[in-house]
Amino acid sequence: MRYEEYLAEEFRDPGLPSASAATGDPAATEPGGPAPAGVTRRDFLAALGAGIFVLFHWDDLAAAPGRGRGNEEAIDWNAFLRIAPDGRVTVFSGKVELGQGIHTSLAQTVAEELDLPLDAIEMVMGDTDLCPWDAGTFGSLTTRFHAPLLRTASAEARGILVQLAAEQWNLPPASLRVKEGRVFVAANPSRSLTYGRLARGRRIVRRLEPKPQPEDPGRYTLVGTSPVRRDAVAKVTGAAKYTGDIRLPGMLYARILRPPAHGARLVRADLSAVRGLPGIHVVEEDGLVAVLAEQPDRAGAALAQVKAEFTPGATEPGEQEIYDHLVRTAGEGRVAAEGGDLAAGTRASVEVFEQSYYNAYVAHAAMEPHTALVRIDGRRVTVWASTQRPFGCKEEVAQALGLPAENVRVLTPFVGGGFGGKSYNLQAVQAARLAKATGRPVQVAWTREDEFFYDTFRPAAVVQIRSGLDSDGRIVLWDYTVYNAGERGAPHFYTIPHHRTRGTSGRSPLPTGAWRAPGNNTNTFAREQQIDLMAARAGVDPVEFRLRHLAADAPVRRCLEVAARLFGYQPAKPPSRRGYGVALGTDAGTWVAHLAEVAVDRQTGKVQVKRVVCAQDMGRAINPEGARMQMEGCITMGLGYALGEEVRFQGGEVRTRSFAEYPLPRFSDLPRIETLLVNPTEGAPQGGGEPAIICMGAVIANAIFDATGARLYHLPMTPERVLEALSKTEA
Amino acid sequence: MAQTTRFILNGKPVAVETEGARPLLWVLRGDLEHTGTKYGCGEGICGTCTVLIEGEAQRACVVPVADVAGKRVTTIEGLSQGGTLHPVQQAFVEHGAIQCGYCTPGMVLTAVALLERNPNPSEAQIRSALEANLCRCGTHQRVVAAVRAAARKLRAAS
Ligand code: FES
Ligand code: FES
């Protein structure tokens, strides 16, 4: 079954799996030993029937970040993959497909190890009953940490298949090989058995011992190629199901009464206008007020008639005061990196540069708003959710309903974009509470206005840098403090003898959360401009200046050289008036170098990005075309926070409520984008969904400076801010 | 007031019993269970809800269902014929003009309407036709390439 079919079947019968009768011999070999007693999911596993299963144990996740969060039971046996008697391989992965293409790239990884065609692999993703526990799909962790586990599990499965054939033929395993779904005798390839044949009538459950030797990367045939995305056809035909597309008998659609501001509490709701309306259900319970109907637009229309009174939330700070507020309320924080001695660096400096950088709150604004559907059957709960953290969602729903986590199953259909925003599952909690209150399945799908309110934001942030050049034009001092963005991407990677990087946080009036490459957009914006302004002061070309301050073996050096060549870059004294910018960065183990060309309209202040070149070193690229799609996506999305996106607010009141007030990048903003992978067949695979976005603020700011001589220290670089900076330069 | 609205949905006549003022989007997604048409904003800004009405790209979230009485409506589900993808769909697949896929039905249908009108659009014309279709994943560059390729293919076929 394909993922889509799997989901479709789940939608018909969303209860717990009614297992097809186990066809396997329960007494068959279990070399890994039986699963421990008292593990509820074991029943489920038994229900899966015959085949070869490679399981994993919680302890195997020791290296997985986020392990052990929540109250999830600490014993968790689940299958990574199953080879069924019909020879098909099912992969169970707690990761979810948000658009980043792992539905394809993870299948590639498994198919490679098992020497199977890609379409022999079925992916079951984000189902908390079927898939091993997973922290969530964020932080560019999938390719770095999850794919290697699947790879090892696949190698283990291959080992079992070879061993089974060896026993059957009474031959040493070393004399056998695998190819295209068969085990065969190396000396006599016509003697072969299919995987399906070997799995038939057996039930082999083996715990993953991460020892078997995975395939030598030099012999890869599928990893490193770019097959068409497996979800592409479903997505162009409308067949792909997202959470909001699931229909259950008797379900209700809810609209939630939203407070006017964060921190505002409901005093009273006047529901008289809607109570008793035909087909309208009203819930008021512990501050949650919702109107439900059999069509979402009817619920919305009814909700508009509800009058409510709230306490005012906080009214301070607003957009103007936020930056002072963040600095004022910040604690000492901690030192993330340091070396040398700042006092010595200050003495060695002939010129010291002190500069602050600012960035506004920005929204995730995924095209699919947060959505969830919850059905409660007695004490069993089934949740469909657009989420990046199905296992987190399970905990949150269980807690809200006062049930043990094992009573809750979360299924994750296709997700219409996440970018960090779907790591929190408030919409699922709302749906669960309403399903309980009404006794019916309930869908909560946030409206766009809800989304701009309930979603978390990338935090407004401040960076302060004090840096110094010596008489030879070398950077000798770097004193860096970031407020509120977080430390990701804060430590620099240049050769600087005296340096310190500190991170701290003040109090945010709005809820904040991870936003594609959290922290790093802010930190790279600040660092790469500070480097640039010193290059300009030293009268040295900014590419050359960076190369002078990078170690000879720094991986980012290669990226910069490659990007500069592809761009056709010629060094010049800044500002060169050509409108060229450069920025470097690192995120999720990956290195990036960007060059850009901009045109600045001095009358209107509008910046048009004409061209962006990006070279990325991400280690081995599993699906190079998929990786380049992510780079293009990052660059395009990054135009938004660089040039226009800013959440307006006063205290807890979010004043941005619509796309009309929040300009996402459009086709007219699109530059020519050229991407290049550096050494894509070397090294361990690293993250690819986020790195190429981190330079977008800095590379555009540096290009604006190169075009005009004006510096922009505040994101987004709106026409008003550009005009203001231009007027200062001219004055 | 509930009334009967009859129209042609993906080539088949349908009749819905509902208030004529309700947005076509919700009638399609709910009453008619055609969920390929997506909600993104509900106010005509994002284009995820785009459908073809008499061949023209329109935003189903702001069209009252009564307005399509007697008209031909095409949703993403109705675009491929007998299991064969429309050349625009095929080009989106081949060019990887898809990430999360949530904007994709609207993008595809807007492009189909453009190519009906103008079989040989310049890159600037493609961009301006799609200008009001938002994509948060940033597939824009590949969407433009896909629409160009589809235009070539359609011209070659005609
Ligand atoms: S949902 Fe109709 S234009 Fe956005
Ligand atoms: S592909 Fe995700 S919004 Fe366009």
Coordinates of C-alpha atoms in Angstrom, one line a residue, chain A residues 98-99 228-229 232 235-238 241-242 244-245 247 295-298 363-365 367-369 415-417 419 447-448 515 625 629-630 632-633 636-637 645 658-660 664-668 670-673, chain B residues 18-19 22-23 26 29-31 33 35-36 38-41 43 45-46 48 76-77 80 85 89 92-93 96 98-102 104-105 107-108 127 130-138 140-144:
Chain A
L98 CA 6.0 18.9 5.1
G99 CA 7.1 19.6 1.6
V228 CA 10.6 12.4 -9.4
R229 CA 9.0 13.1 -6.0
A232 CA 4.1 14.8 -6.9
K235 CA -0.3 16.8 -5.3
V236 CA -1.0 17.9 -8.8
T237 CA -4.3 16.0 -9.1
G238 CA -5.8 17.1 -5.8
K241 CA -5.0 14.4 1.5
Y242 CA -4.3 17.1 4.1
G244 CA -8.6 19.4 6.5
D245 CA -9.6 17.0 3.7
R247 CA -14.3 13.5 6.4
Q295 CA -20.1 23.2 7.4
P296 CA -17.2 25.4 8.4
D297 CA -18.6 28.5 6.8
R298 CA -21.8 28.2 8.8
A363 CA 5.1 34.7 11.0
H364 CA 5.4 31.2 9.6
A365 CA 2.4 31.8 7.4
M367 CA -0.3 28.2 3.3
E368 CA -2.2 25.5 5.2
P369 CA -3.3 26.8 8.5
V415 CA 1.2 18.8 5.9
G416 CA 0.9 22.0 3.9
G417 CA 4.1 23.6 5.1
F419 CA 8.7 26.0 8.9
T447 CA -8.7 30.8 9.7
R448 CA -5.9 32.9 8.4
W515 CA 11.1 29.6 12.6
E625 CA 17.6 17.9 -7.1
M629 CA 14.6 22.7 -4.4
Q630 CA 15.1 23.3 -0.7
E632 CA 15.6 27.7 -3.9
G633 CA 12.7 27.6 -1.4
T636 CA 12.7 32.7 -2.1
M637 CA 11.2 32.5 1.4
E645 CA 7.5 40.7 6.4
S658 CA -4.3 39.1 6.8
F659 CA -2.0 38.5 3.9
A660 CA -3.0 42.0 2.8
L664 CA 4.8 37.1 1.3
P665 CA 7.3 36.9 -1.6
R666 CA 5.6 36.8 -4.9
F667 CA 6.5 36.0 -8.5
S668 CA 7.4 39.7 -9.2
L670 CA 11.7 36.4 -7.7
P671 CA 15.4 36.8 -8.6
R672 CA 17.2 34.5 -10.9
I673 CA 18.4 31.8 -8.5
Chain B
T18 CA -28.1 25.2 0.0
E19 CA -28.1 29.0 0.5
R22 CA -22.4 30.5 0.6
P23 CA -18.9 30.6 -0.8
W26 CA -17.1 25.5 1.1
R29 CA -15.1 21.1 -0.1
G30 CA -18.1 20.2 2.1
D31 CA -21.4 19.5 0.3
E33 CA -16.6 16.5 -1.1
T35 CA -11.3 18.7 -1.3
G36 CA -8.6 19.4 -3.9
K38 CA -7.8 24.6 -0.7
Y39 CA -8.5 27.3 1.8
G40 CA -5.6 29.7 2.4
C41 CA -7.1 33.0 3.4
E43 CA -10.6 36.7 1.2
I45 CA -5.7 37.1 -1.7
C46 CA -3.8 33.8 -1.8
T48 CA -5.1 28.4 -3.1
I76 CA -8.1 20.3 -9.8
E77 CA -9.8 16.9 -9.6
S80 CA -6.6 15.1 -15.9
L85 CA -2.2 14.3 -16.5
Q89 CA 0.2 19.0 -14.3
F92 CA 4.8 20.6 -12.6
V93 CA 5.7 17.0 -11.7
G96 CA 9.7 19.6 -9.3
I98 CA 5.9 21.2 -5.9
Q99 CA 6.9 21.1 -2.2
C100 CA 4.2 20.9 0.4
G101 CA 1.7 21.0 -2.5
Y102 CA -0.9 23.1 -0.8
T104 CA -0.3 23.6 -6.2
P105 CA -4.0 23.1 -7.3
M107 CA -1.1 27.4 -9.3
V108 CA -1.9 24.6 -11.8
R127 CA 4.9 35.8 -13.6
L130 CA 0.6 34.0 -11.2
E131 CA 1.5 37.1 -9.2
A132 CA -1.5 36.7 -6.8
N133 CA -0.9 33.0 -6.1
L134 CA 1.1 32.7 -3.0
C135 CA 3.5 29.9 -2.2
R136 CA 5.2 29.8 1.1
C137 CA 7.5 27.0 0.2
G138 CA 9.1 29.1 -2.6
H140 CA 8.3 30.0 -7.8
Q141 CA 11.3 29.5 -10.0
R142 CA 10.3 25.9 -10.9
V143 CA 6.6 26.9 -11.4
V144 CA 7.7 29.4 -14.0

